[in-house]
PDB file of C-alpha atoms in Angstrom:
ATOM      1  CA  SER A   1     217.440 203.616-104.354  1.00  0.00           C
ATOM      2  CA  LEU A   2     217.369 204.819-100.764  1.00  0.00           C
ATOM      3  CA  PRO A   3     215.336 202.975 -98.129  1.00  0.00           C
ATOM      4  CA  ASN A   4     212.195 204.636 -96.801  1.00  0.00           C
ATOM      5  CA  TYR A   5     211.702 205.522 -93.127  1.00  0.00           C
ATOM      6  CA  SER A   6     210.040 202.218 -92.176  1.00  0.00           C
ATOM      7  CA  GLU A   7     213.009 200.363 -93.673  1.00  0.00           C
ATOM      8  CA  LEU A   8     215.397 202.641 -91.755  1.00  0.00           C
ATOM      9  CA  PHE A   9     213.643 201.793 -88.471  1.00  0.00           C
ATOM     10  CA  SER A  10     213.661 198.111 -89.358  1.00  0.00           C
ATOM     11  CA  ILE A  11     217.384 198.201 -90.124  1.00  0.00           C
ATOM     12  CA  ALA A  12     218.020 200.137 -86.921  1.00  0.00           C
ATOM     13  CA  PHE A  13     216.252 197.578 -84.757  1.00  0.00           C
ATOM     14  CA  GLN A  14     218.013 194.690 -86.507  1.00  0.00           C
ATOM     15  CA  THR A  15     221.457 196.212 -86.001  1.00  0.00           C
ATOM     16  CA  ALA A  16     220.848 197.630 -82.506  1.00  0.00           C
ATOM     17  CA  VAL A  17     221.749 201.136 -83.716  1.00  0.00           C
ATOM     18  CA  PRO A  18     219.167 203.907 -83.229  1.00  0.00           C
ATOM     19  CA  PRO A  19     217.914 205.428 -86.483  1.00  0.00           C
ATOM     20  CA  GLY A  20     218.457 209.144 -85.684  1.00  0.00           C
ATOM     21  CA  TYR A  21     221.675 209.592 -87.635  1.00  0.00           C
ATOM     22  CA  TYR A  22     220.418 207.528 -90.542  1.00  0.00           C
ATOM     23  CA  ILE A  23     217.235 209.575 -90.842  1.00  0.00           C
ATOM     24  CA  ILE A  24     219.333 212.751 -91.068  1.00  0.00           C
ATOM     25  CA  LEU A  25     221.752 211.056 -93.474  1.00  0.00           C
ATOM     26  CA  HIS A  26     218.791 209.956 -95.598  1.00  0.00           C
ATOM     27  CA  GLN A  27     217.640 213.584 -95.932  1.00  0.00           C
ATOM     28  CA  TRP A  28     221.226 214.729 -96.517  1.00  0.00           C
ATOM     29  CA  ILE A  29     221.586 212.242 -99.394  1.00  0.00           C
ATOM     30  CA  ASN A  30     218.252 213.374-100.853  1.00  0.00           C
ATOM     31  CA  ILE A  31     219.642 216.922-101.004  1.00  0.00           C
ATOM     32  CA  PHE A  32     223.320 216.378-101.923  1.00  0.00           C
ATOM     33  CA  GLY A  33     223.402 212.934-103.541  1.00  0.00           C
ATOM     34  CA  GLU A  34     225.015 209.583-102.773  1.00  0.00           C
ATOM     35  CA  SER A  35     228.641 210.390-103.554  1.00  0.00           C
ATOM     36  CA  GLU A  36     231.151 209.188-100.989  1.00  0.00           C
ATOM     37  CA  PHE A  37     232.290 212.783-100.413  1.00  0.00           C
ATOM     38  CA  PHE A  38     228.821 214.077 -99.516  1.00  0.00           C
ATOM     39  CA  VAL A  39     227.944 211.044 -97.410  1.00  0.00           C
ATOM     40  CA  ARG A  40     231.122 211.436 -95.340  1.00  0.00           C
ATOM     41  CA  ILE A  41     231.061 215.226 -95.125  1.00  0.00           C
ATOM     42  CA  LEU A  42     228.019 215.094 -92.835  1.00  0.00           C
ATOM     43  CA  SER A  43     230.112 213.461 -90.097  1.00  0.00           C
ATOM     44  CA  ALA A  44     232.910 215.969 -90.716  1.00  0.00           C
ATOM     45  CA  LEU A  45     230.374 218.763 -90.309  1.00  0.00           C
ATOM     46  CA  PHE A  46     229.145 217.312 -86.999  1.00  0.00           C
ATOM     47  CA  SER A  47     232.733 216.953 -85.832  1.00  0.00           C
ATOM     48  CA  SER A  48     233.583 220.542 -86.787  1.00  0.00           C
ATOM     49  CA  LEU A  49     230.510 221.811 -84.949  1.00  0.00           C
ATOM     50  CA  SER A  50     231.637 219.780 -81.916  1.00  0.00           C
ATOM     51  CA  ALA A  51     234.977 221.614 -81.941  1.00  0.00           C
ATOM     52  CA  VAL A  52     233.194 224.974 -82.090  1.00  0.00           C
ATOM     53  CA  LEU A  53     230.882 223.965 -79.249  1.00  0.00           C
ATOM     54  CA  ILE A  54     233.793 222.689 -77.140  1.00  0.00           C
ATOM     55  CA  PHE A  55     235.523 226.036 -77.660  1.00  0.00           C
ATOM     56  CA  THR A  56     232.346 227.967 -76.777  1.00  0.00           C
ATOM     57  CA  PHE A  57     231.697 225.821 -73.693  1.00  0.00           C
ATOM     58  CA  ALA A  58     235.252 226.129 -72.368  1.00  0.00           C
ATOM     59  CA  LYS A  59     235.461 229.859 -73.079  1.00  0.00           C
ATOM     60  CA  LYS A  60     232.166 230.551 -71.323  1.00  0.00           C
ATOM     61  CA  PHE A  61     232.756 228.444 -68.235  1.00  0.00           C
ATOM     62  CA  LEU A  62     236.556 228.460 -68.017  1.00  0.00           C
ATOM     63  CA  ASN A  63     238.763 230.831 -70.046  1.00  0.00           C
ATOM     64  CA  LEU A  64     240.100 231.527 -73.518  1.00  0.00           C
ATOM     65  CA  GLN A  65     243.341 229.574 -73.082  1.00  0.00           C
ATOM     66  CA  THR A  66     241.485 226.470 -71.924  1.00  0.00           C
ATOM     67  CA  ALA A  67     239.006 226.851 -74.775  1.00  0.00           C
ATOM     68  CA  LEU A  68     241.792 226.999 -77.352  1.00  0.00           C
ATOM     69  CA  LEU A  69     243.636 224.057 -75.829  1.00  0.00           C
ATOM     70  CA  ALA A  70     240.507 221.899 -75.534  1.00  0.00           C
ATOM     71  CA  SER A  71     239.363 222.544 -79.099  1.00  0.00           C
ATOM     72  CA  VAL A  72     242.848 222.012 -80.570  1.00  0.00           C
ATOM     73  CA  LEU A  73     243.309 218.752 -78.627  1.00  0.00           C
ATOM     74  CA  PHE A  74     239.897 217.623 -79.827  1.00  0.00           C
ATOM     75  CA  LEU A  75     240.684 218.474 -83.447  1.00  0.00           C
ATOM     76  CA  LEU A  76     244.058 216.701 -83.303  1.00  0.00           C
ATOM     77  CA  SER A  77     242.703 213.528 -81.698  1.00  0.00           C
ATOM     78  CA  ASN A  78     243.337 210.576 -84.011  1.00  0.00           C
ATOM     79  CA  ILE A  79     240.126 208.794 -83.074  1.00  0.00           C
ATOM     80  CA  GLN A  80     238.110 211.966 -83.591  1.00  0.00           C
ATOM     81  CA  ILE A  81     239.684 212.451 -87.026  1.00  0.00           C
ATOM     82  CA  TYR A  82     238.888 208.834 -87.902  1.00  0.00           C
ATOM     83  CA  TYR A  83     235.224 209.065 -86.876  1.00  0.00           C
ATOM     84  CA  ALA A  84     234.825 212.479 -88.500  1.00  0.00           C
ATOM     85  CA  GLN A  85     235.334 210.676 -91.819  1.00  0.00           C
ATOM     86  CA  GLU A  86     233.027 207.727 -91.182  1.00  0.00           C
ATOM     87  CA  ALA A  87     229.412 207.691 -92.328  1.00  0.00           C
ATOM     88  CA  ARG A  88     228.399 206.469 -88.876  1.00  0.00           C
ATOM     89  CA  PRO A  89     226.569 208.149 -85.958  1.00  0.00           C
ATOM     90  CA  TYR A  90     229.621 208.775 -83.747  1.00  0.00           C
ATOM     91  CA  ALA A  91     230.357 212.376 -84.781  1.00  0.00           C
ATOM     92  CA  MET A  92     226.699 213.309 -84.383  1.00  0.00           C
ATOM     93  CA  ALA A  93     226.648 211.631 -80.962  1.00  0.00           C
ATOM     94  CA  GLU A  94     229.725 213.591 -79.835  1.00  0.00           C
ATOM     95  CA  LEU A  95     228.115 216.857 -80.929  1.00  0.00           C
ATOM     96  CA  LEU A  96     224.941 216.039 -79.024  1.00  0.00           C
ATOM     97  CA  VAL A  97     226.892 214.959 -75.910  1.00  0.00           C
ATOM     98  CA  VAL A  98     228.860 218.226 -75.863  1.00  0.00           C
ATOM     99  CA  GLY A  99     225.638 220.152 -76.472  1.00  0.00           C
ATOM    100  CA  SER A 100     223.905 218.264 -73.686  1.00  0.00           C
ATOM    101  CA  PHE A 101     226.601 219.097 -71.159  1.00  0.00           C
ATOM    102  CA  TYR A 102     226.687 222.710 -72.298  1.00  0.00           C
ATOM    103  CA  LEU A 103     222.925 223.032 -71.756  1.00  0.00           C
ATOM    104  CA  PHE A 104     223.093 221.067 -68.494  1.00  0.00           C
ATOM    105  CA  TYR A 105     225.791 223.328 -67.114  1.00  0.00           C
ATOM    106  CA  GLU A 106     223.924 226.433 -68.266  1.00  0.00           C
ATOM    107  CA  LEU A 107     220.764 225.062 -66.632  1.00  0.00           C
ATOM    108  CA  LEU A 108     222.622 224.641 -63.335  1.00  0.00           C
ATOM    109  CA  ARG A 109     223.877 228.194 -63.619  1.00  0.00           C
ATOM    110  CA  LYS A 110     220.601 229.821 -64.624  1.00  0.00           C
ATOM    111  CA  PRO A 111     217.575 227.484 -64.708  1.00  0.00           C
ATOM    112  CA  THR A 112     214.866 228.394 -67.207  1.00  0.00           C
ATOM    113  CA  LYS A 113     212.053 226.450 -68.824  1.00  0.00           C
ATOM    114  CA  THR A 114     213.578 227.082 -72.250  1.00  0.00           C
ATOM    115  CA  LEU A 115     216.937 225.572 -71.248  1.00  0.00           C
ATOM    116  CA  PHE A 116     215.178 222.605 -69.660  1.00  0.00           C
ATOM    117  CA  LEU A 117     213.181 222.033 -72.853  1.00  0.00           C
ATOM    118  CA  LEU A 118     216.288 222.361 -75.047  1.00  0.00           C
ATOM    119  CA  LEU A 119     218.178 219.913 -72.830  1.00  0.00           C
ATOM    120  CA  GLY A 120     215.298 217.456 -73.124  1.00  0.00           C
ATOM    121  CA  ILE A 121     215.283 217.739 -76.925  1.00  0.00           C
ATOM    122  CA  VAL A 122     219.057 217.328 -77.210  1.00  0.00           C
ATOM    123  CA  ASN A 123     219.036 214.375 -74.796  1.00  0.00           C
ATOM    124  CA  PHE A 124     216.225 212.708 -76.747  1.00  0.00           C
ATOM    125  CA  MET A 125     218.164 213.213 -79.987  1.00  0.00           C
ATOM    126  CA  MET A 126     221.246 211.787 -78.260  1.00  0.00           C
ATOM    127  CA  LEU A 127     219.422 208.575 -77.353  1.00  0.00           C
ATOM    128  CA  PHE A 128     218.021 208.427 -80.863  1.00  0.00           C
ATOM    129  CA  THR A 129     221.602 208.594 -82.201  1.00  0.00           C
ATOM    130  CA  HIS A 130     223.554 206.165 -80.006  1.00  0.00           C
ATOM    131  CA  TYR A 131     222.425 204.015 -77.093  1.00  0.00           C
ATOM    132  CA  LEU A 132     225.615 204.525 -75.066  1.00  0.00           C
ATOM    133  CA  THR A 133     224.663 208.158 -74.623  1.00  0.00           C
ATOM    134  CA  VAL A 134     222.370 206.922 -71.863  1.00  0.00           C
ATOM    135  CA  LEU A 135     225.516 207.241 -69.726  1.00  0.00           C
ATOM    136  CA  VAL A 136     225.255 211.017 -70.127  1.00  0.00           C
ATOM    137  CA  PHE A 137     221.853 210.840 -68.421  1.00  0.00           C
ATOM    138  CA  ALA A 138     223.429 208.862 -65.595  1.00  0.00           C
ATOM    139  CA  VAL A 139     226.181 211.434 -65.078  1.00  0.00           C
ATOM    140  CA  GLN A 140     223.749 214.344 -65.194  1.00  0.00           C
ATOM    141  CA  PHE A 141     221.355 212.584 -62.826  1.00  0.00           C
ATOM    142  CA  ILE A 142     224.143 211.839 -60.337  1.00  0.00           C
ATOM    143  CA  ALA A 143     225.312 215.449 -60.554  1.00  0.00           C
ATOM    144  CA  VAL A 144     221.809 216.723 -59.771  1.00  0.00           C
ATOM    145  CA  ILE A 145     221.500 214.334 -56.828  1.00  0.00           C
ATOM    146  CA  LEU A 146     224.893 215.303 -55.432  1.00  0.00           C
ATOM    147  CA  LEU A 147     224.264 219.009 -55.866  1.00  0.00           C
ATOM    148  CA  SER A 148     220.753 218.764 -54.406  1.00  0.00           C
ATOM    149  CA  PHE A 149     221.299 216.541 -51.418  1.00  0.00           C
ATOM    150  CA  ALA A 150     224.966 216.741 -50.529  1.00  0.00           C
ATOM    151  CA  PRO A 151     225.890 220.158 -49.109  1.00  0.00           C
ATOM    152  CA  SER A 152     229.587 219.310 -49.398  1.00  0.00           C
ATOM    153  CA  PHE A 153     229.219 219.409 -53.208  1.00  0.00           C
ATOM    154  CA  ALA A 154     227.510 222.816 -53.209  1.00  0.00           C
ATOM    155  CA  PRO A 155     230.765 224.710 -53.946  1.00  0.00           C
ATOM    156  CA  LEU A 156     230.910 222.881 -57.287  1.00  0.00           C
ATOM    157  CA  THR A 157     227.825 224.607 -58.654  1.00  0.00           C
ATOM    158  CA  PRO A 158     228.517 227.117 -61.407  1.00  0.00           C
ATOM    159  CA  GLN A 159     226.767 229.973 -59.584  1.00  0.00           C
ATOM    160  CA  ILE A 160     229.019 229.602 -56.556  1.00  0.00           C
ATOM    161  CA  MET A 161     232.165 229.001 -58.634  1.00  0.00           C
ATOM    162  CA  ARG A 162     231.458 232.071 -60.733  1.00  0.00           C
ATOM    163  CA  ASN A 163     231.395 234.210 -57.608  1.00  0.00           C
ATOM    164  CA  ALA A 164     234.199 232.409 -55.788  1.00  0.00           C
ATOM    165  CA  PRO A 165     236.958 234.590 -54.372  1.00  0.00           C
ATOM    166  CA  THR A 166     240.270 234.506 -56.170  1.00  0.00           C
ATOM    167  CA  PRO A 167     243.475 233.569 -54.370  1.00  0.00           C
ATOM    168  CA  PRO A 168     245.929 236.344 -53.523  1.00  0.00           C
ATOM    169  CA  SER A 169     248.626 237.105 -56.073  1.00  0.00           C
ATOM    170  CA  GLY A 170     251.358 234.490 -56.241  1.00  0.00           C
ATOM    171  CA  THR A 171     249.373 231.647 -54.652  1.00  0.00           C
ATOM    172  CA  GLY A 172     247.719 228.680 -56.271  1.00  0.00           C
ATOM    173  CA  SER A 173     247.590 228.051 -59.983  1.00  0.00           C
ATOM    174  CA  LEU A 174     245.162 230.838 -60.803  1.00  0.00           C
ATOM    175  CA  SER A 175     246.388 234.267 -61.705  1.00  0.00           C
ATOM    176  CA  ALA A 176     245.313 237.082 -59.425  1.00  0.00           C
ATOM    177  CA  GLY A 177     241.950 238.522 -60.343  1.00  0.00           C
ATOM    178  CA  SER A 178     240.738 235.562 -62.392  1.00  0.00           C
ATOM    179  CA  PRO A 179     238.013 233.450 -60.788  1.00  0.00           C
ATOM    180  CA  PRO A 180     238.061 229.694 -61.468  1.00  0.00           C
ATOM    181  CA  PHE A 181     235.397 229.885 -64.182  1.00  0.00           C
ATOM    182  CA  GLY A 182     236.455 233.153 -65.756  1.00  0.00           C
ATOM    183  CA  ASP A 183     235.093 236.625 -65.100  1.00  0.00           C
ATOM    184  CA  ARG A 184     231.342 236.205 -65.440  1.00  0.00           C
ATOM    185  CA  GLY A 185     230.216 238.707 -62.872  1.00  0.00           C
ATOM    186  CA  ALA A 186     228.887 241.092 -65.533  1.00  0.00           C
ATOM    187  CA  GLU A 187     226.710 238.428 -67.163  1.00  0.00           C
ATOM    188  CA  GLY A 188     223.765 238.340 -64.884  1.00  0.00           C
ATOM    189  CA  GLY A 189     224.871 239.440 -61.505  1.00  0.00           C
ATOM    190  CA  GLY A 190     226.343 237.638 -58.665  1.00  0.00           C
TER     191      GLY A 190
END
C-alpha cells in the first residue's frame, strides 16, 4: 500500500529530499498504478516537457536554429536520458528550473503581476522538488541586482537587446537584419 501524505513528509525530512515530486508521484500511482513503466514514465514526461520548454524559450528569445540545437542537445544528453528514466525528482526539477528562467526572462522583458505570481509559484514548486534549486534564486537575485544597480549591465536586458541595432552585412557573427534575440519588434513594440 502507498504511504499517506504525513508519511511522505516524514520520509522527505528523514532523507533530506523535499516531498514535492513524491506527492505528485503518489497521485500519479493512484491514477495509473504501481507498475515500473508508469512510475518511470512520469520522469520521462517531465523530461519531454523540458525539451519542449527549452525549444520554446530559445525560439522566443534567440532564434529557430538555436532552439533546435538546444533542444536536440538536451534530448541527446546521456545524463538527461538517464534521469528521464529514474523515478526521482531530477526531471521535474529540470522542468521547473527551465520554466523559472523562462518566466524570469519574460518578467524582465515585460513585467506584469501575473508573471510575477507565476514565477513565485514555479519557484516555490522548485524548492519543494529539490533543495539545490535554491541556486536558481541566487542567480535570479544577482541578475536583478546587477540590472537594477549597475548601469554597465543595462544592455543585457531583454528589452534593450530586442531593440538593439544589427551589425552591417558581413560583420560579426549575426546575419544582417537579425537582432541578437530574434525579430521581436512586432510583439509589443519597441
